[in-house]
Amino acid sequence: MLKKILSISGKPGLYRLISYGNKIIVVEGLADKKRMPAYSNYKIISLGDIAIYTSGEEVPLGNVLDTIFKKYEGKALDPANYKTAEQLQEFFGDILPDYDRERVYNTDIKKVIQWYNILVNAGETNFLEEEKTEEE
């Protein structure tokens, strides 16, 4: 599911991939459902391609979002509870205890909280890629 959810640099929010052509893709905002073109010169990244640094191997963003979803029983987070650096680091330490505190910045944690809230409010809560069976 996260492979089709995109973040576009310079544009607020998250977008769902609708279709793509030669040098353009059509995306739909998760919050407002408005469609718009995104051109090849935009910096576009799929949430499925993002991973969080840890002391060991990188953890896919989907796993982190799923952990937050389970821990907070599928409810959106209140960003007001995570204003200070200590609050952000404590929150993320509860979610991913071995995250790399030198390479994961507070702005990254804020972005994860923001993305989580957008996804939950849009009803996109299947964060983990479903494993395909051999029959498929």
mmCIF file of N, CA and C in Angstrom:
data_model
loop_
_atom_site.group_PDB
_atom_site.id
_atom_site.type_symbol
_atom_site.label_atom_id
_atom_site.label_comp_id
_atom_site.label_asym_id
_atom_site.label_seq_id
_atom_site.Cartn_x
_atom_site.Cartn_y
_atom_site.Cartn_z
ATOM 1 N N MET A 1 0.818 -1.187 0.000
ATOM 2 C CA MET A 1 0.000 0.000 0.000
ATOM 3 C C MET A 1 0.866 1.256 0.000
ATOM 4 N N LEU A 2 1.936 1.253 0.763
ATOM 5 C CA LEU A 2 2.772 2.448 0.846
ATOM 6 C C LEU A 2 3.528 2.741 -0.443
ATOM 7 N N LYS A 3 3.660 1.764 -1.327
ATOM 8 C CA LYS A 3 4.358 1.990 -2.596
ATOM 9 C C LYS A 3 3.624 3.013 -3.450
ATOM 10 N N LYS A 4 2.301 3.102 -3.321
ATOM 11 C CA LYS A 4 1.512 4.025 -4.136
ATOM 12 C C LYS A 4 1.216 5.336 -3.421
ATOM 13 N N ILE A 5 1.737 5.502 -2.201
ATOM 14 C CA ILE A 5 1.586 6.752 -1.462
ATOM 15 C C ILE A 5 2.895 7.523 -1.623
ATOM 16 N N LEU A 6 2.777 8.774 -2.072
ATOM 17 C CA LEU A 6 3.955 9.559 -2.425
ATOM 18 C C LEU A 6 4.065 10.821 -1.588
ATOM 19 N N SER A 7 5.309 11.213 -1.372
ATOM 20 C CA SER A 7 5.612 12.508 -0.791
ATOM 21 C C SER A 7 6.295 13.315 -1.893
ATOM 22 N N ILE A 8 5.826 14.536 -2.100
ATOM 23 C CA ILE A 8 6.393 15.392 -3.138
ATOM 24 C C ILE A 8 7.044 16.580 -2.456
ATOM 25 N N SER A 9 8.337 16.730 -2.678
ATOM 26 C CA SER A 9 9.089 17.812 -2.048
ATOM 27 C C SER A 9 8.501 19.164 -2.466
ATOM 28 N N GLY A 10 8.295 20.018 -1.480
ATOM 29 C CA GLY A 10 7.744 21.342 -1.742
ATOM 30 C C GLY A 10 6.234 21.392 -1.748
ATOM 31 N N LYS A 11 5.585 20.238 -1.651
ATOM 32 C CA LYS A 11 4.121 20.175 -1.617
ATOM 33 C C LYS A 11 3.698 19.592 -0.269
ATOM 34 N N PRO A 12 2.728 20.209 0.390
ATOM 35 C CA PRO A 12 2.291 19.678 1.686
ATOM 36 C C PRO A 12 1.463 18.412 1.513
ATOM 37 N N GLY A 13 1.501 17.547 2.503
ATOM 38 C CA GLY A 13 0.653 16.366 2.520
ATOM 39 C C GLY A 13 1.230 15.180 1.769
ATOM 40 N N LEU A 14 0.387 14.181 1.605
ATOM 41 C CA LEU A 14 0.747 12.957 0.901
ATOM 42 C C LEU A 14 -0.209 12.770 -0.271
ATOM 43 N N TYR A 15 0.262 12.014 -1.254
ATOM 44 C CA TYR A 15 -0.500 11.828 -2.480
ATOM 45 C C TYR A 15 -0.545 10.367 -2.869
ATOM 46 N N ARG A 16 -1.642 9.970 -3.495
ATOM 47 C CA ARG A 16 -1.789 8.619 -4.024
ATOM 48 C C ARG A 16 -1.508 8.667 -5.520
ATOM 49 N N LEU A 17 -0.719 7.713 -5.999
ATOM 50 C CA LEU A 17 -0.430 7.602 -7.419
ATOM 51 C C LEU A 17 -1.679 7.126 -8.143
ATOM 52 N N ILE A 18 -2.112 7.876 -9.142
ATOM 53 C CA ILE A 18 -3.293 7.516 -9.923
ATOM 54 C C ILE A 18 -2.864 6.889 -11.249
ATOM 55 N N SER A 19 -2.031 7.588 -11.995
ATOM 56 C CA SER A 19 -1.506 7.048 -13.253
ATOM 57 C C SER A 19 -0.217 7.768 -13.605
ATOM 58 N N TYR A 20 0.486 7.228 -14.576
ATOM 59 C CA TYR A 20 1.743 7.844 -14.971
ATOM 60 C C TYR A 20 1.935 7.728 -16.471
ATOM 61 N N GLY A 21 2.688 8.695 -16.979
ATOM 62 C CA GLY A 21 2.999 8.733 -18.400
ATOM 63 C C GLY A 21 4.486 8.911 -18.594
ATOM 64 N N ASN A 22 4.869 9.532 -19.698
ATOM 65 C CA ASN A 22 6.275 9.664 -20.050
ATOM 66 C C ASN A 22 7.050 10.539 -19.068
ATOM 67 N N LYS A 23 6.616 11.772 -18.888
ATOM 68 C CA LYS A 23 7.332 12.682 -17.995
ATOM 69 C C LYS A 23 6.410 13.292 -16.944
ATOM 70 N N ILE A 24 5.320 12.599 -16.662
ATOM 71 C CA ILE A 24 4.337 13.143 -15.741
ATOM 72 C C ILE A 24 3.618 11.994 -15.037
ATOM 73 N N ILE A 25 3.228 12.260 -13.803
ATOM 74 C CA ILE A 25 2.343 11.330 -13.107
ATOM 75 C C ILE A 25 1.146 12.122 -12.598
ATOM 76 N N VAL A 26 0.029 11.461 -12.451
ATOM 77 C CA VAL A 26 -1.166 12.091 -11.898
ATOM 78 C C VAL A 26 -1.316 11.562 -10.479
ATOM 79 N N VAL A 27 -1.434 12.493 -9.538
ATOM 80 C CA VAL A 27 -1.560 12.131 -8.128
ATOM 81 C C VAL A 27 -2.837 12.738 -7.566
ATOM 82 N N GLU A 28 -3.298 12.140 -6.467
ATOM 83 C CA GLU A 28 -4.483 12.633 -5.774
ATOM 84 C C GLU A 28 -4.125 12.859 -4.315
ATOM 85 N N GLY A 29 -4.413 14.039 -3.805
ATOM 86 C CA GLY A 29 -4.141 14.352 -2.413
ATOM 87 C C GLY A 29 -4.952 13.463 -1.488
ATOM 88 N N LEU A 30 -4.316 12.895 -0.472
ATOM 89 C CA LEU A 30 -5.046 12.043 0.458
ATOM 90 C C LEU A 30 -6.039 12.842 1.292
ATOM 91 N N ALA A 31 -5.701 14.073 1.608
ATOM 92 C CA ALA A 31 -6.569 14.874 2.470
ATOM 93 C C ALA A 31 -7.720 15.502 1.691
ATOM 94 N N ASP A 32 -7.433 16.114 0.553
ATOM 95 C CA ASP A 32 -8.466 16.866 -0.161
ATOM 96 C C ASP A 32 -9.016 16.157 -1.402
ATOM 97 N N LYS A 33 -8.438 15.024 -1.771
ATOM 98 C CA LYS A 33 -8.895 14.225 -2.923
ATOM 99 C C LYS A 33 -8.801 14.974 -4.255
ATOM 100 N N LYS A 34 -8.022 16.051 -4.307
ATOM 101 C CA LYS A 34 -7.848 16.789 -5.561
ATOM 102 C C LYS A 34 -6.716 16.151 -6.361
ATOM 103 N N ARG A 35 -6.943 16.053 -7.650
ATOM 104 C CA ARG A 35 -5.927 15.483 -8.530
ATOM 105 C C ARG A 35 -5.092 16.594 -9.139
ATOM 106 N N MET A 36 -3.821 16.272 -9.364
ATOM 107 C CA MET A 36 -2.912 17.240 -9.962
ATOM 108 C C MET A 36 -1.790 16.499 -10.678
ATOM 109 N N PRO A 37 -1.148 17.157 -11.621
ATOM 110 C CA PRO A 37 -0.004 16.530 -12.276
ATOM 111 C C PRO A 37 1.256 16.735 -11.431
ATOM 112 N N ALA A 38 2.126 15.765 -11.483
ATOM 113 C CA ALA A 38 3.445 15.895 -10.853
ATOM 114 C C ALA A 38 4.458 15.579 -11.948
ATOM 115 N N TYR A 39 5.352 16.492 -12.187
ATOM 116 C CA TYR A 39 6.276 16.382 -13.305
ATOM 117 C C TYR A 39 7.571 15.693 -12.891
ATOM 118 N N SER A 40 8.327 15.277 -13.876
ATOM 119 C CA SER A 40 9.542 14.506 -13.615
ATOM 120 C C SER A 40 10.623 15.318 -12.910
ATOM 121 N N ASN A 41 10.511 16.643 -12.928
ATOM 122 C CA ASN A 41 11.526 17.451 -12.239
ATOM 123 C C ASN A 41 11.211 17.639 -10.754
ATOM 124 N N TYR A 42 10.057 17.151 -10.289
ATOM 125 C CA TYR A 42 9.727 17.186 -8.870
ATOM 126 C C TYR A 42 10.506 16.079 -8.157
ATOM 127 N N LYS A 43 10.822 16.322 -6.914
ATOM 128 C CA LYS A 43 11.437 15.261 -6.113
ATOM 129 C C LYS A 43 10.297 14.472 -5.469
ATOM 130 N N ILE A 44 10.068 13.284 -5.986
ATOM 131 C CA ILE A 44 8.955 12.448 -5.542
ATOM 132 C C ILE A 44 9.519 11.168 -4.957
ATOM 133 N N ILE A 45 9.025 10.788 -3.782
ATOM 134 C CA ILE A 45 9.478 9.548 -3.166
ATOM 135 C C ILE A 45 8.272 8.766 -2.647
ATOM 136 N N SER A 46 8.332 7.476 -2.852
ATOM 137 C CA SER A 46 7.298 6.576 -2.362
ATOM 138 C C SER A 46 7.562 6.278 -0.893
ATOM 139 N N LEU A 47 6.517 6.265 -0.067
ATOM 140 C CA LEU A 47 6.707 5.946 1.350
ATOM 141 C C LEU A 47 7.209 4.511 1.525
ATOM 142 N N GLY A 48 6.932 3.662 0.560
ATOM 143 C CA GLY A 48 7.411 2.282 0.617
ATOM 144 C C GLY A 48 8.922 2.171 0.460
ATOM 145 N N ASP A 49 9.559 3.220 -0.036
ATOM 146 C CA ASP A 49 11.006 3.209 -0.235
ATOM 147 C C ASP A 49 11.772 3.840 0.928
ATOM 148 N N ILE A 50 11.067 4.338 1.920
ATOM 149 C CA ILE A 50 11.705 5.014 3.050
ATOM 150 C C ILE A 50 11.965 4.021 4.168
ATOM 151 N N ALA A 51 13.129 4.149 4.789
ATOM 152 C CA ALA A 51 13.481 3.308 5.934
ATOM 153 C C ALA A 51 14.080 4.197 7.019
ATOM 154 N N ILE A 52 14.012 3.711 8.249
ATOM 155 C CA ILE A 52 14.535 4.443 9.407
ATOM 156 C C ILE A 52 15.836 3.792 9.844
ATOM 157 N N TYR A 53 16.850 4.622 10.090
ATOM 158 C CA TYR A 53 18.146 4.124 10.554
ATOM 159 C C TYR A 53 18.029 3.568 11.973
ATOM 160 N N THR A 54 18.652 2.425 12.198
ATOM 161 C CA THR A 54 18.748 1.857 13.546
ATOM 162 C C THR A 54 20.199 1.489 13.792
ATOM 163 N N SER A 55 20.471 0.948 14.967
ATOM 164 C CA SER A 55 21.834 0.526 15.268
ATOM 165 C C SER A 55 22.210 -0.717 14.466
ATOM 166 N N GLY A 56 21.210 -1.428 13.972
ATOM 167 C CA GLY A 56 21.449 -2.596 13.121
ATOM 168 C C GLY A 56 21.053 -2.285 11.694
ATOM 169 N N GLU A 57 20.111 -3.060 11.189
ATOM 170 C CA GLU A 57 19.621 -2.834 9.833
ATOM 171 C C GLU A 57 18.545 -1.755 9.823
ATOM 172 N N GLU A 58 18.352 -1.136 8.656
ATOM 173 C CA GLU A 58 17.307 -0.132 8.520
ATOM 174 C C GLU A 58 15.934 -0.801 8.621
ATOM 175 N N VAL A 59 14.985 -0.095 9.224
ATOM 176 C CA VAL A 59 13.627 -0.617 9.393
ATOM 177 C C VAL A 59 12.715 0.128 8.419
ATOM 178 N N PRO A 60 11.959 -0.590 7.589
ATOM 179 C CA PRO A 60 11.046 0.077 6.653
ATOM 180 C C PRO A 60 10.025 0.950 7.380
ATOM 181 N N LEU A 61 9.677 2.064 6.754
ATOM 182 C CA LEU A 61 8.718 2.994 7.340
ATOM 183 C C LEU A 61 7.388 2.309 7.638
ATOM 184 N N GLY A 62 6.978 1.378 6.798
ATOM 185 C CA GLY A 62 5.727 0.663 7.016
ATOM 186 C C GLY A 62 5.698 -0.060 8.352
ATOM 187 N N ASN A 63 6.819 -0.656 8.742
ATOM 188 C CA ASN A 63 6.898 -1.343 10.031
ATOM 189 C C ASN A 63 6.752 -0.351 11.182
ATOM 190 N N VAL A 64 7.378 0.812 11.043
ATOM 191 C CA VAL A 64 7.297 1.838 12.087
ATOM 192 C C VAL A 64 5.859 2.349 12.205
ATOM 193 N N LEU A 65 5.228 2.639 11.073
ATOM 194 C CA LEU A 65 3.843 3.123 11.089
ATOM 195 C C LEU A 65 2.899 2.075 11.662
ATOM 196 N N ASP A 66 3.137 0.806 11.345
ATOM 197 C CA ASP A 66 2.300 -0.267 11.877
ATOM 198 C C ASP A 66 2.456 -0.381 13.393
ATOM 199 N N THR A 67 3.666 -0.215 13.889
ATOM 200 C CA THR A 67 3.909 -0.247 15.332
ATOM 201 C C THR A 67 3.171 0.895 16.031
ATOM 202 N N ILE A 68 3.222 2.090 15.439
ATOM 203 C CA ILE A 68 2.505 3.237 16.007
ATOM 204 C C ILE A 68 1.003 2.945 16.007
ATOM 205 N N PHE A 69 0.502 2.406 14.899
ATOM 206 C CA PHE A 69 -0.922 2.105 14.756
ATOM 207 C C PHE A 69 -1.393 1.139 15.841
ATOM 208 N N LYS A 70 -0.604 0.101 16.088
ATOM 209 C CA LYS A 70 -0.972 -0.891 17.104
ATOM 210 C C LYS A 70 -0.859 -0.314 18.508
ATOM 211 N N LYS A 71 0.201 0.443 18.762
ATOM 212 C CA LYS A 71 0.426 0.987 20.099
ATOM 213 C C LYS A 71 -0.652 2.006 20.483
ATOM 214 N N TYR A 72 -1.091 2.807 19.518
ATOM 215 C CA TYR A 72 -2.078 3.855 19.796
ATOM 216 C C TYR A 72 -3.474 3.465 19.319
ATOM 217 N N GLU A 73 -3.684 2.158 19.110
ATOM 218 C CA GLU A 73 -4.989 1.582 18.799
ATOM 219 C C GLU A 73 -5.662 2.249 17.602
ATOM 220 N N GLY A 74 -4.875 2.603 16.605
ATOM 221 C CA GLY A 74 -5.423 3.150 15.370
ATOM 222 C C GLY A 74 -5.888 4.581 15.446
ATOM 223 N N LYS A 75 -5.564 5.273 16.518
ATOM 224 C CA LYS A 75 -5.997 6.658 16.675
ATOM 225 C C LYS A 75 -4.907 7.597 16.172
ATOM 226 N N ALA A 76 -5.335 8.751 15.687
ATOM 227 C CA ALA A 76 -4.385 9.777 15.256
ATOM 228 C C ALA A 76 -3.652 10.333 16.475
ATOM 229 N N LEU A 77 -2.430 10.772 16.258
ATOM 230 C CA LEU A 77 -1.617 11.335 17.340
ATOM 231 C C LEU A 77 -1.854 12.840 17.422
ATOM 232 N N ASP A 78 -1.762 13.383 18.618
ATOM 233 C CA ASP A 78 -1.890 14.821 18.808
ATOM 234 C C ASP A 78 -0.490 15.437 18.735
ATOM 235 N N PRO A 79 -0.186 16.188 17.674
ATOM 236 C CA PRO A 79 1.154 16.771 17.528
ATOM 237 C C PRO A 79 1.533 17.700 18.680
ATOM 238 N N ALA A 80 0.552 18.241 19.395
ATOM 239 C CA ALA A 80 0.837 19.122 20.526
ATOM 240 C C ALA A 80 1.563 18.380 21.647
ATOM 241 N N ASN A 81 1.427 17.055 21.684
ATOM 242 C CA ASN A 81 2.105 16.266 22.717
ATOM 243 C C ASN A 81 3.578 16.046 22.401
ATOM 244 N N TYR A 82 4.014 16.439 21.216
ATOM 245 C CA TYR A 82 5.389 16.161 20.782
ATOM 246 C C TYR A 82 6.051 17.427 20.261
ATOM 247 N N LYS A 83 6.156 18.413 21.131
ATOM 248 C CA LYS A 83 6.739 19.696 20.736
ATOM 249 C C LYS A 83 8.239 19.777 21.013
ATOM 250 N N THR A 84 8.679 19.269 22.158
ATOM 251 C CA THR A 84 10.089 19.398 22.518
ATOM 252 C C THR A 84 10.895 18.217 21.972
ATOM 253 N N ALA A 85 12.197 18.424 21.901
ATOM 254 C CA ALA A 85 13.094 17.369 21.412
ATOM 255 C C ALA A 85 13.008 16.133 22.306
ATOM 256 N N GLU A 86 12.895 16.336 23.614
ATOM 257 C CA GLU A 86 12.815 15.209 24.543
ATOM 258 C C GLU A 86 11.545 14.396 24.322
ATOM 259 N N GLN A 87 10.425 15.085 24.101
ATOM 260 C CA GLN A 87 9.164 14.389 23.858
ATOM 261 C C GLN A 87 9.217 13.587 22.563
ATOM 262 N N LEU A 88 9.801 14.165 21.521
ATOM 263 C CA LEU A 88 9.919 13.463 20.239
ATOM 264 C C LEU A 88 10.795 12.224 20.371
ATOM 265 N N GLN A 89 11.933 12.384 21.043
ATOM 266 C CA GLN A 89 12.861 11.266 21.187
ATOM 267 C C GLN A 89 12.284 10.175 22.092
ATOM 268 N N GLU A 90 11.565 10.557 23.122
ATOM 269 C CA GLU A 90 10.933 9.568 23.998
ATOM 270 C C GLU A 90 9.855 8.792 23.230
ATOM 271 N N PHE A 91 9.044 9.513 22.464
ATOM 272 C CA PHE A 91 8.011 8.866 21.644
ATOM 273 C C PHE A 91 8.637 7.866 20.677
ATOM 274 N N PHE A 92 9.650 8.293 19.943
ATOM 275 C CA PHE A 92 10.240 7.417 18.938
ATOM 276 C C PHE A 92 11.022 6.283 19.586
ATOM 277 N N GLY A 93 11.596 6.529 20.762
ATOM 278 C CA GLY A 93 12.272 5.473 21.506
ATOM 279 C C GLY A 93 11.312 4.377 21.936
ATOM 280 N N ASP A 94 10.073 4.745 22.242
ATOM 281 C CA ASP A 94 9.055 3.748 22.584
ATOM 282 C C ASP A 94 8.658 2.931 21.360
ATOM 283 N N ILE A 95 8.610 3.573 20.219
ATOM 284 C CA ILE A 95 8.194 2.913 18.982
ATOM 285 C C ILE A 95 9.318 2.050 18.413
ATOM 286 N N LEU A 96 10.510 2.602 18.352
ATOM 287 C CA LEU A 96 11.654 1.925 17.751
ATOM 288 C C LEU A 96 12.861 2.135 18.672
ATOM 289 N N PRO A 97 13.007 1.278 19.701
ATOM 290 C CA PRO A 97 14.011 1.520 20.743
ATOM 291 C C PRO A 97 15.451 1.648 20.238
ATOM 292 N N ASP A 98 15.801 0.958 19.163
ATOM 293 C CA ASP A 98 17.199 0.999 18.717
ATOM 294 C C ASP A 98 17.429 1.936 17.539
ATOM 295 N N TYR A 99 16.551 2.954 17.369
ATOM 296 C CA TYR A 99 16.770 3.887 16.256
ATOM 297 C C TYR A 99 18.054 4.673 16.489
ATOM 298 N N ASP A 100 18.700 5.055 15.409
ATOM 299 C CA ASP A 100 19.983 5.756 15.464
ATOM 300 C C ASP A 100 19.725 7.228 15.808
ATOM 301 N N ARG A 101 20.031 7.596 17.032
ATOM 302 C CA ARG A 101 19.738 8.945 17.510
ATOM 303 C C ARG A 101 20.605 10.018 16.859
ATOM 304 N N GLU A 102 21.683 9.615 16.194
ATOM 305 C CA GLU A 102 22.538 10.592 15.512
ATOM 306 C C GLU A 102 22.074 10.855 14.083
ATOM 307 N N ARG A 103 21.458 9.863 13.445
ATOM 308 C CA ARG A 103 21.072 10.024 12.040
ATOM 309 C C ARG A 103 19.578 10.252 11.844
ATOM 310 N N VAL A 104 18.758 9.998 12.861
ATOM 311 C CA VAL A 104 17.318 10.279 12.774
ATOM 312 C C VAL A 104 17.081 11.573 13.547
ATOM 313 N N TYR A 105 16.775 12.626 12.809
ATOM 314 C CA TYR A 105 16.620 13.947 13.408
ATOM 315 C C TYR A 105 15.200 14.157 13.928
ATOM 316 N N ASN A 106 15.046 15.160 14.774
ATOM 317 C CA ASN A 106 13.720 15.481 15.312
ATOM 318 C C ASN A 106 12.740 15.838 14.192
ATOM 319 N N THR A 107 13.234 16.491 13.137
ATOM 320 C CA THR A 107 12.364 16.821 12.009
ATOM 321 C C THR A 107 11.868 15.551 11.317
ATOM 322 N N ASP A 108 12.691 14.517 11.292
ATOM 323 C CA ASP A 108 12.271 13.234 10.717
ATOM 324 C C ASP A 108 11.152 12.615 11.549
ATOM 325 N N ILE A 109 11.282 12.695 12.859
ATOM 326 C CA ILE A 109 10.258 12.133 13.755
ATOM 327 C C ILE A 109 8.947 12.904 13.583
ATOM 328 N N LYS A 110 9.036 14.236 13.480
ATOM 329 C CA LYS A 110 7.839 15.047 13.261
ATOM 330 C C LYS A 110 7.173 14.656 11.946
ATOM 331 N N LYS A 111 7.969 14.403 10.918
ATOM 332 C CA LYS A 111 7.437 14.017 9.612
ATOM 333 C C LYS A 111 6.728 12.664 9.700
ATOM 334 N N VAL A 112 7.282 11.718 10.453
ATOM 335 C CA VAL A 112 6.636 10.420 10.631
ATOM 336 C C VAL A 112 5.289 10.592 11.332
ATOM 337 N N ILE A 113 5.237 11.427 12.359
ATOM 338 C CA ILE A 113 3.979 11.694 13.067
ATOM 339 C C ILE A 113 2.971 12.334 12.110
ATOM 340 N N GLN A 114 3.417 13.311 11.341
ATOM 341 C CA GLN A 114 2.537 13.990 10.390
ATOM 342 C C GLN A 114 2.011 13.005 9.345
ATOM 343 N N TRP A 115 2.878 12.191 8.773
ATOM 344 C CA TRP A 115 2.464 11.210 7.767
ATOM 345 C C TRP A 115 1.508 10.189 8.361
ATOM 346 N N TYR A 116 1.806 9.726 9.571
ATOM 347 C CA TYR A 116 0.917 8.763 10.239
ATOM 348 C C TYR A 116 -0.487 9.340 10.370
ATOM 349 N N ASN A 117 -0.580 10.577 10.835
ATOM 350 C CA ASN A 117 -1.889 11.209 11.009
ATOM 351 C C ASN A 117 -2.628 11.359 9.681
ATOM 352 N N ILE A 118 -1.921 11.756 8.633
ATOM 353 C CA ILE A 118 -2.553 11.897 7.313
ATOM 354 C C ILE A 118 -3.091 10.548 6.847
ATOM 355 N N LEU A 119 -2.289 9.507 6.998
ATOM 356 C CA LEU A 119 -2.702 8.176 6.549
ATOM 357 C C LEU A 119 -3.891 7.650 7.348
ATOM 358 N N VAL A 120 -3.869 7.807 8.658
ATOM 359 C CA VAL A 120 -4.968 7.331 9.500
ATOM 360 C C VAL A 120 -6.251 8.099 9.189
ATOM 361 N N ASN A 121 -6.139 9.416 9.044
ATOM 362 C CA ASN A 121 -7.325 10.225 8.742
ATOM 363 C C ASN A 121 -7.902 9.912 7.364
ATOM 364 N N ALA A 122 -7.051 9.450 6.444
ATOM 365 C CA ALA A 122 -7.512 9.084 5.100
ATOM 366 C C ALA A 122 -7.990 7.633 5.039
ATOM 367 N N GLY A 123 -7.865 6.905 6.144
ATOM 368 C CA GLY A 123 -8.304 5.515 6.178
ATOM 369 C C GLY A 123 -7.302 4.540 5.582
ATOM 370 N N GLU A 124 -6.090 4.982 5.359
ATOM 371 C CA GLU A 124 -5.028 4.137 4.802
ATOM 372 C C GLU A 124 -4.232 3.543 5.959
ATOM 373 N N THR A 125 -4.671 2.387 6.453
ATOM 374 C CA THR A 125 -4.028 1.833 7.643
ATOM 375 C C THR A 125 -3.356 0.494 7.401
ATOM 376 N N ASN A 126 -3.274 0.049 6.171
ATOM 377 C CA ASN A 126 -2.561 -1.185 5.853
ATOM 378 C C ASN A 126 -1.123 -0.810 5.500
ATOM 379 N N PHE A 127 -0.279 -0.693 6.515
ATOM 380 C CA PHE A 127 1.061 -0.164 6.326
ATOM 381 C C PHE A 127 2.067 -1.195 5.823
ATOM 382 N N LEU A 128 1.802 -2.449 6.075
ATOM 383 C CA LEU A 128 2.755 -3.482 5.693
ATOM 384 C C LEU A 128 2.377 -4.060 4.342
ATOM 385 N N GLU A 129 3.392 -4.304 3.534
ATOM 386 C CA GLU A 129 3.160 -4.924 2.230
ATOM 387 C C GLU A 129 2.649 -6.325 2.450
ATOM 388 N N GLU A 130 1.600 -6.667 1.763
ATOM 389 C CA GLU A 130 1.069 -8.022 1.882
ATOM 390 C C GLU A 130 1.955 -8.940 1.076
ATOM 391 N N GLU A 131 2.341 -10.058 1.706
ATOM 392 C CA GLU A 131 3.181 -11.008 1.019
ATOM 393 C C GLU A 131 2.345 -11.756 -0.013
ATOM 394 N N LYS A 132 2.880 -11.862 -1.201
ATOM 395 C CA LYS A 132 2.166 -12.550 -2.268
ATOM 396 C C LYS A 132 2.406 -14.040 -2.145
ATOM 397 N N THR A 133 1.353 -14.788 -2.306
ATOM 398 C CA THR A 133 1.489 -16.232 -2.259
ATOM 399 C C THR A 133 2.013 -16.737 -3.589
ATOM 400 N N GLU A 134 2.443 -17.983 -3.631
ATOM 401 C CA GLU A 134 2.993 -18.541 -4.852
ATOM 402 C C GLU A 134 1.932 -18.648 -5.946
ATOM 403 N N GLU A 135 0.661 -18.791 -5.547
ATOM 404 C CA GLU A 135 -0.408 -18.887 -6.510
ATOM 405 C C GLU A 135 -0.590 -17.591 -7.304
ATOM 406 N N GLU A 136 -0.341 -16.459 -6.654
ATOM 407 C CA GLU A 136 -0.498 -15.167 -7.331
ATOM 408 C C GLU A 136 0.633 -14.984 -8.305
#
